[in-house]
Short mmCIF file of C-alpha atoms in Angstrom, two decimals:
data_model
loop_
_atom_site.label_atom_id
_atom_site.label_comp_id
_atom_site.label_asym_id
_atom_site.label_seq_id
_atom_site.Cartn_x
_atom_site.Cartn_y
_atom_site.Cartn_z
CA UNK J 10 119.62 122.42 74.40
CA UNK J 11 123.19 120.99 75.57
CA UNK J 12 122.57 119.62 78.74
CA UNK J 13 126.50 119.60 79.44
CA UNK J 14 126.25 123.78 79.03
CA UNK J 15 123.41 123.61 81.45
CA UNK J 16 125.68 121.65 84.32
CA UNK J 17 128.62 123.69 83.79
CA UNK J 18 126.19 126.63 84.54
CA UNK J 19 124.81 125.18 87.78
CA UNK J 20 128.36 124.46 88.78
CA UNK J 21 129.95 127.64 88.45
CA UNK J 22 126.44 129.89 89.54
CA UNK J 23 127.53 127.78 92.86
CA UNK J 24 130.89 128.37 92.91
CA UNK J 25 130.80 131.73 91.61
CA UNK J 26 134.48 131.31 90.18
CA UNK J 27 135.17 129.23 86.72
CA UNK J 28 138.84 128.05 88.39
CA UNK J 29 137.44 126.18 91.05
CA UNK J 30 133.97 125.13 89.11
CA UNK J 31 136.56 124.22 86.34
CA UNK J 32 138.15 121.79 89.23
CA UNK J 33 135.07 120.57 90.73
CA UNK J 34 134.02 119.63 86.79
CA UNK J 35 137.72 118.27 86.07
CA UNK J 36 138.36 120.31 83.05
CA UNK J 37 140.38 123.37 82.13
CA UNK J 38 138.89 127.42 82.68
CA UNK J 39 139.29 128.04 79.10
CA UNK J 40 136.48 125.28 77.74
CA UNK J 41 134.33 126.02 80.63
CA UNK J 42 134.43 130.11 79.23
CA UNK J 43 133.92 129.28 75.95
CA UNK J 44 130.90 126.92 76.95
CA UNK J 45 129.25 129.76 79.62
CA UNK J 46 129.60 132.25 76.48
CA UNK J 47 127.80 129.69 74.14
CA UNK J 48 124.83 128.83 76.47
CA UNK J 49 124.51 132.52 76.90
CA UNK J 50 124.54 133.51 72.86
CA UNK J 51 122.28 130.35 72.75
CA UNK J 52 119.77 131.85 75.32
CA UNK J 53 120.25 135.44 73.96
CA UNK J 54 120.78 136.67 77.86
CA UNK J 55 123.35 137.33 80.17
CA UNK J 56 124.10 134.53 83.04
CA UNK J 57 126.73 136.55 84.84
CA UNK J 58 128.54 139.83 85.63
CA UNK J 59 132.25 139.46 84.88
CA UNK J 60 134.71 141.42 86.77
CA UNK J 61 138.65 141.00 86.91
CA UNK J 62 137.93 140.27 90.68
CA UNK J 63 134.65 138.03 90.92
CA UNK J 64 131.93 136.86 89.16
CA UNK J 65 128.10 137.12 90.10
CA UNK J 66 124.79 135.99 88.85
CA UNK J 67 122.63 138.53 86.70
CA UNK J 68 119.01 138.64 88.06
CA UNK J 69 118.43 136.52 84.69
CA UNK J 70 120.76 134.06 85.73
CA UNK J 71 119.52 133.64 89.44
CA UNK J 72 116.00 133.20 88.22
CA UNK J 73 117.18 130.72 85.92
CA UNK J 74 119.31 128.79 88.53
CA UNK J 75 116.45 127.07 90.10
CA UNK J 76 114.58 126.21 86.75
CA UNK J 77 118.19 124.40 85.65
CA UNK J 78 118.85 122.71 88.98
CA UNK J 79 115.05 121.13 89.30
CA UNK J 80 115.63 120.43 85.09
CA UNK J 81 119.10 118.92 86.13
CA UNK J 82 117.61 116.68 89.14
CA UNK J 83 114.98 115.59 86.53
CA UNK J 84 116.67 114.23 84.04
CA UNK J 85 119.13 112.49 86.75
CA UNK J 86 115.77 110.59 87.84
CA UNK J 87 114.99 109.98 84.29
CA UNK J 88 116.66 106.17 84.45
CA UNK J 89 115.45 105.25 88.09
CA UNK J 90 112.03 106.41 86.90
CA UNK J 91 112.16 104.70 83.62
CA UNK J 92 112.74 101.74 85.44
CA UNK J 93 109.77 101.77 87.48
CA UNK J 94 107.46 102.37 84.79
CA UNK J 95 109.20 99.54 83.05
CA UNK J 96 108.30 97.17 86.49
CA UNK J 97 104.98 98.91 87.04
CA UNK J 98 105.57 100.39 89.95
CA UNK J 99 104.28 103.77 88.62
CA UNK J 100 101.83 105.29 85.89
CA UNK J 101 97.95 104.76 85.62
CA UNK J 102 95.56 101.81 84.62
CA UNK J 103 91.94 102.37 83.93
CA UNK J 104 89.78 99.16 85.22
CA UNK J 105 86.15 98.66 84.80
CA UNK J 106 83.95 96.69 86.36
CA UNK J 107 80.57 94.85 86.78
CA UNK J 108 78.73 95.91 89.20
CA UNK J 109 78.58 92.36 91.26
CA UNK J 110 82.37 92.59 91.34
CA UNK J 111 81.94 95.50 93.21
CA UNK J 112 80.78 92.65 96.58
CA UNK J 113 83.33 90.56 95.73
CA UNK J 114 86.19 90.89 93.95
CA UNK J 115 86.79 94.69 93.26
CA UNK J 116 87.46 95.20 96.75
CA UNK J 117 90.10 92.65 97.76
CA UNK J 118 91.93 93.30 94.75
CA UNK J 119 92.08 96.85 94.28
CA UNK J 120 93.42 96.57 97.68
CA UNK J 121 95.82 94.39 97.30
CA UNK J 122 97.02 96.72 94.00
CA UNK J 123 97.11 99.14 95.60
CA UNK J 124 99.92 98.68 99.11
CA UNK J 125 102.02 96.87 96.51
CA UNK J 126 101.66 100.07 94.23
CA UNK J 127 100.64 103.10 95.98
CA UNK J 128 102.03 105.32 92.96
CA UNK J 129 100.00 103.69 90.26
CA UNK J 130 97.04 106.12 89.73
CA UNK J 131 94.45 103.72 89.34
CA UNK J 132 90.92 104.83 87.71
CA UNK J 133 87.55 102.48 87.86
CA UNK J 134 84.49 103.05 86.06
CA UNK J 135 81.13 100.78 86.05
CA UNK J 136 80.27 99.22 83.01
CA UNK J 137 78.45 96.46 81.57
CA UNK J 138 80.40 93.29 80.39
CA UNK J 139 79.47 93.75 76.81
CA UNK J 140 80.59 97.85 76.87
CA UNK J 141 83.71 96.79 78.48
CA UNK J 142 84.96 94.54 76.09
CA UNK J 143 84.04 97.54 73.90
CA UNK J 144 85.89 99.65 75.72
CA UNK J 145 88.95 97.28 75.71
CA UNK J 146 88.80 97.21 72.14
CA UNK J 147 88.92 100.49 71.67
CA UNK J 148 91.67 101.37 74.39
CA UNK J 149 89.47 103.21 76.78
CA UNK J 150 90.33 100.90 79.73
CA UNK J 151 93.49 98.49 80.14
CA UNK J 152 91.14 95.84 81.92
CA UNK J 153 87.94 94.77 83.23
CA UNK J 154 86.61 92.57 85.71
CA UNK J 155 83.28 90.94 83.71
CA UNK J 156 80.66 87.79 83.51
CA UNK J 157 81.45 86.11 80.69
CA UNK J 158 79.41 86.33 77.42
CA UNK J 159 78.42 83.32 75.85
CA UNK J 160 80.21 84.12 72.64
CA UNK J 161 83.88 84.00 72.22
CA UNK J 162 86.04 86.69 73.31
CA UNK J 163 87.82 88.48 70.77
CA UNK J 164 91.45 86.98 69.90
CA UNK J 165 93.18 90.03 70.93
CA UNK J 166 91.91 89.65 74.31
CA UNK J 167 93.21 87.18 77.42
CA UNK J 168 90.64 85.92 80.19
CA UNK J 169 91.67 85.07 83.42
CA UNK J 170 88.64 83.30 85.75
CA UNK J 171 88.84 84.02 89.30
CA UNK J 172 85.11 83.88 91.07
CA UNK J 173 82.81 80.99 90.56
CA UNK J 174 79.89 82.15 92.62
CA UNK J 175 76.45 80.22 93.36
CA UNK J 176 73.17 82.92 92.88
CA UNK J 177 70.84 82.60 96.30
CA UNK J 178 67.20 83.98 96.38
CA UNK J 179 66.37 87.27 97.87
CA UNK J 180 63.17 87.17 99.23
CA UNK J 181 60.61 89.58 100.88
CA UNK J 182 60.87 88.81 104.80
CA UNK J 183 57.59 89.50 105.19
CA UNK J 184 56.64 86.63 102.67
CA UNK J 185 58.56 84.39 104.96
CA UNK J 186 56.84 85.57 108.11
CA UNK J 187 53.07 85.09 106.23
CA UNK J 188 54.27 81.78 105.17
CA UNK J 189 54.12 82.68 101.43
CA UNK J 190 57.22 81.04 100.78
CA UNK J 191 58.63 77.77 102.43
CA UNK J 192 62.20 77.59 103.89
CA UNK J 193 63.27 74.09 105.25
CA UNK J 194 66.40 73.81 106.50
CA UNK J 195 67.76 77.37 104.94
CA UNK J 196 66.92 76.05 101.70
CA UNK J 197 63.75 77.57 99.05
CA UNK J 198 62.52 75.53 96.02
CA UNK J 199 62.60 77.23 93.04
CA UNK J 200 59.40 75.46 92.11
CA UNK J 201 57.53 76.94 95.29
CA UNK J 202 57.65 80.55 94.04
CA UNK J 203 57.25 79.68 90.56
CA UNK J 204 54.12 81.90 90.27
CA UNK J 205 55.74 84.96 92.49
CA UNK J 206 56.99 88.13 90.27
CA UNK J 207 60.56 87.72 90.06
CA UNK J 208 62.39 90.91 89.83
CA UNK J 209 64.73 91.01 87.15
CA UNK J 210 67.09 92.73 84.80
CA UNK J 211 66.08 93.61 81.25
CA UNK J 212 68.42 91.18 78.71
CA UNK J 213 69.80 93.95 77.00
CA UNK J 214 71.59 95.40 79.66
CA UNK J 215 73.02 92.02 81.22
CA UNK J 216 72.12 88.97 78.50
CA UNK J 217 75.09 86.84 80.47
CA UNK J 218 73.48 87.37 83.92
CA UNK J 219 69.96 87.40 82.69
CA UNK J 220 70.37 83.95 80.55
CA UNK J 221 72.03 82.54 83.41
CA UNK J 222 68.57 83.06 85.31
CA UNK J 223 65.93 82.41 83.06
CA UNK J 224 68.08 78.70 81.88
CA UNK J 225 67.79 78.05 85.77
CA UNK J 226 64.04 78.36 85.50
CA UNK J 227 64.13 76.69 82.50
CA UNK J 228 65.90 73.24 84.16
CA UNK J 229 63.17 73.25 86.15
CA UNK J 230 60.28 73.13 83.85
CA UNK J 231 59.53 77.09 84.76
CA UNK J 232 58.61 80.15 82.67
CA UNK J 233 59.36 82.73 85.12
CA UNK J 234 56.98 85.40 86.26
CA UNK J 235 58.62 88.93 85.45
CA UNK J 236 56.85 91.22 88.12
CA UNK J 237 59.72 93.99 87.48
CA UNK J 238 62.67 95.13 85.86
CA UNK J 239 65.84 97.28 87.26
CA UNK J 240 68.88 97.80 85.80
CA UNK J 241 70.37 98.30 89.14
CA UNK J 242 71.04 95.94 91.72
CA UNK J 243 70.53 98.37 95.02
CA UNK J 244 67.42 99.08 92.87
CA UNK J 245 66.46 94.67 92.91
CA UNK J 246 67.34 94.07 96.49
CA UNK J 247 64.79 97.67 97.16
CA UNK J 248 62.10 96.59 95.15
CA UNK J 249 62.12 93.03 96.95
CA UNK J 250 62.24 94.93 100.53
CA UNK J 251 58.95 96.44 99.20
CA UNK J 252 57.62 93.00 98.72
CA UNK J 253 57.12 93.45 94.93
CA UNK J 254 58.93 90.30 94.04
CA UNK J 255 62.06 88.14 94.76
CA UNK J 256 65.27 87.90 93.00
CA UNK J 257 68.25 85.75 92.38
CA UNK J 258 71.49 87.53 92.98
CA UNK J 259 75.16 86.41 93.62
CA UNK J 260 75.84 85.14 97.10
CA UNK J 261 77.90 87.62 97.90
CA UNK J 262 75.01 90.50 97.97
CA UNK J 263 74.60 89.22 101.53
CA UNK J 264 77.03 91.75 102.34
CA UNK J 265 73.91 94.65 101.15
CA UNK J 266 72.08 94.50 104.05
CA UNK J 267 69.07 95.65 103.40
CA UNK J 268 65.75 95.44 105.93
CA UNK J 269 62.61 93.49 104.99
CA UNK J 270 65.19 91.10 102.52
CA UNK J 271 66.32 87.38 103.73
CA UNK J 272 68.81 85.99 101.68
CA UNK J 273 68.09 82.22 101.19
CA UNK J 274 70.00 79.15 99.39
CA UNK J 275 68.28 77.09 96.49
CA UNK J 276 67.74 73.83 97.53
CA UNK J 277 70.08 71.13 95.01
CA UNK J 278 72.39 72.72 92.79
CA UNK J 279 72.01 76.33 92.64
CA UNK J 280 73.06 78.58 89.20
CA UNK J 281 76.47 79.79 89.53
CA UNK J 282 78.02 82.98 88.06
CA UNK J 283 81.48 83.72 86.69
CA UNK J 284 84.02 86.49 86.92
CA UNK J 285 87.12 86.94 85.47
CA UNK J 286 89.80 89.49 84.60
CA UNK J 287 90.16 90.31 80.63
CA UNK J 288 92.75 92.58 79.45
CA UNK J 289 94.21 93.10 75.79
CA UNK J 290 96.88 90.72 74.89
CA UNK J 291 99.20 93.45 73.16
CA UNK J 292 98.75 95.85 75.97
CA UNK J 293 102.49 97.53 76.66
CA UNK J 294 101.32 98.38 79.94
CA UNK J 295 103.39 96.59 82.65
CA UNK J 296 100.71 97.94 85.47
CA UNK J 297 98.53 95.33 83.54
CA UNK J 298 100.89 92.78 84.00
CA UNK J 299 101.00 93.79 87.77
CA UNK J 300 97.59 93.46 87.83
CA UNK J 301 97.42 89.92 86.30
CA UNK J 302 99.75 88.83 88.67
CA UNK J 303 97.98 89.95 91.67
CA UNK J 304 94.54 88.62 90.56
CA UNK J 305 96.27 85.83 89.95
CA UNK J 306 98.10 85.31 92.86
CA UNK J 307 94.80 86.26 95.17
CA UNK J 308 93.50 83.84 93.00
CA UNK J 309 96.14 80.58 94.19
CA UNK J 310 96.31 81.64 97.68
CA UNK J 311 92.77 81.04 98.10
CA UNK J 312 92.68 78.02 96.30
CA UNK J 313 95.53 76.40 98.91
CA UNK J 314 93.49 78.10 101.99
CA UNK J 315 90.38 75.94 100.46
CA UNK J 316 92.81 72.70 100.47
CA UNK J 317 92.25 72.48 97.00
CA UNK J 318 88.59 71.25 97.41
CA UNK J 319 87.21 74.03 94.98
CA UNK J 320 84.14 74.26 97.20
CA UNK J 321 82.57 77.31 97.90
CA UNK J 322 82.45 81.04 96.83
CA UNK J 323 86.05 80.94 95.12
CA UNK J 324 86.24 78.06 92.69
CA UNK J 325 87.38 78.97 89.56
CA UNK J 326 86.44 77.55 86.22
CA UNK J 327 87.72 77.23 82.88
CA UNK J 328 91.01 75.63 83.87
CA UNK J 329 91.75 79.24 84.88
CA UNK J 330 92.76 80.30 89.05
CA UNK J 331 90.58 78.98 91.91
CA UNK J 332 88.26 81.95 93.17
CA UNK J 333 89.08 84.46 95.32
CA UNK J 334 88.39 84.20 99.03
CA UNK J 335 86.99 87.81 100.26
CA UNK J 336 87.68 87.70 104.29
CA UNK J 337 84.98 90.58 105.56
CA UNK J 338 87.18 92.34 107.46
CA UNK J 339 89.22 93.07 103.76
CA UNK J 340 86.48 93.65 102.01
CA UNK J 341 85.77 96.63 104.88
CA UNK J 342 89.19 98.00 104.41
CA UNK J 343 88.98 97.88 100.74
CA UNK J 344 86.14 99.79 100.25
CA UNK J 345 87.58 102.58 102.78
CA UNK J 346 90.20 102.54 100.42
CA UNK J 347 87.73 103.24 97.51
CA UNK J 348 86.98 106.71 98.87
CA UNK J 349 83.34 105.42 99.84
CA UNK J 350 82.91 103.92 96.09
CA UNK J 351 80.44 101.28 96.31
CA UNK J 352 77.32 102.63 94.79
CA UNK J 353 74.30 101.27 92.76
CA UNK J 354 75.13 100.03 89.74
CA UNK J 355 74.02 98.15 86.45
CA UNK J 356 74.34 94.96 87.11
CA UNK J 357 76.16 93.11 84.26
#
């Protein structure tokens, strides 16, 4: 299809007279015929009724007006809009996440994402660390916001740390009201509820998470007592509110209020956990690149709000970005930006 043919037709279906759409187009009647008469033969219809004395539209050709102009108005967008995809300023990315990052980082960062680019269709799905890698692999997300396995991460794929995050107990508040457990000054030895059920996650649904537990215990001379297992953390911090054990879960799970659950600090130097950002190396995608930027960036401005101490919930590891700082009040407006997201989850 001549797209030339197709503006000479707009222009003279406006004018309704080929000497002054021949003007307005800067070329001589004659062409502008011949080229009316082509598109027509080309389209097998008639565009317009011919007279000595004027020219009209045939219903085909008024129908078809609108189709061409919107056509017309498209492909004049075509370079503006190639340019945005090329800056990421429009087009889709498909993030998973763990379902920790979901109290931390998801929130501050898909709201960041998404004021600096409102027409990026942006699509999250839970998963496990080890699936998403998988899924990476495979295409079926552009990034992912995981713990860390222990192994290597494939070549093909980059790793960006951003949360270093200490683990806290979770405790039955009713234990702490019998006196069952000991708290001195906000603080719980791990070697005072060595012999309560710990409630825990099975290995093969979060072997980074779980191994960072059960090597804590281990430090401490402990073989852990495994009272029950849940794959989902809403499920943990339940089944402690029911008194059926205590847990160790990221700091940041203060945030799930829960009744009948105290969150408590290990006394010395508690387990931390990682997050990071991992993305394909060869992904064309320049929303992925936005999104590197912005988790990075997060990443820095925290680390200069900290003074560069690296103390607390946001220091970063690996030589990668400090942590991210999650302010409550963003965290709030995040999640109202999630459409009411937030839900139970597996855990690693």
């Amino acid at each position: 299809m001549n797209l030339r043919r197709l503006k000479f037709f707009v222009t003279v279906a406006e004018e309704l007279h080929f000497g002054r759409a021949a003007e307005r187009l800067c070329m001589t009647q004659p062409p502008l015929s011949q080229a009316i008469l082509a598109l027509e033969e080309e389209l097998s219809v008639t565009l317009f009724k011919r007279t000595k004395r004027n020219v009209a539209l045939t219903p085909v050709g008024e129908h078809l007006l609108s189709h061409v102009s919107k056509l017309l108005q498209e492909v004049e967008a075509l370079p503006g809009l190639a340019r945005q995809l090329a800056r990421g300023e429009i087009g889709s990315l498909k993030l998973g996440f763990v379902t920790t990052a979901d109290y931390n980082l998801l929130p501050e960062l898909i709201s960041h994402y998404g004021v600096t680019f409102p027409e990026v269709k942006v699509t999250l799905k839970e998963m496990t660390s080890d699936l998403q890698v998988e899924a990476l692999m495979q295409g079926d997300i552009n990034a992912g916001l995981i713990i860390p396995l222990h192994q290597t991460l494939h070549t093909s794929l980059s790793y960006l740390p951003l949360l270093h995050e200490p683990l806290v107990a979770a405790v039955p508040e009713e234990w702490v009201r019998a006196g069952r457990v000991e708290i001195v000054n906000g603080r719980l030895k791990i070697q005072d509820v060595a012999e309560e059920p710990l409630v825990l996650f099975p290995r093969r649904s979060a072997p980074a998470f779980h191994d960072i537990i059960t090597t804590y215990f281990a430090s401490h001379g402990i073989e852990p007592v495994i009272g029950q297992e849940a794959i989902q953390m809403q499920t943990i911090i339940s089944l402690v509110s029911a008194g059926m054990g205590f847990a160790l879960v990221p700091g940041s799970l203060r945030r799930l209020g829960r009744m009948g659950v105290r969150y408590v600090g290990l006394e010395g130097k508690p387990p931390v956990i990682e997050t990071g950002l991992v993305w394909r190396k060869e992904d064309p995608s320049p929303t992925v690149l936005r999104l590197v930027e912005i988790a990075r960036g997060l990443g820095e401005q925290a680390g200069e709000e900290d003074g560069g101490t690296g103390e607390g919930l946001g220091e970063g590891l690996g030589g990668g970005a400090p942590g991210v700082g999650l302010p409550e009040a963003a965290l709030v407006h995040a999640r109202r930006d999630l459409n009411g997201h937030g839900h139970a989850g597996r855990l690693d």
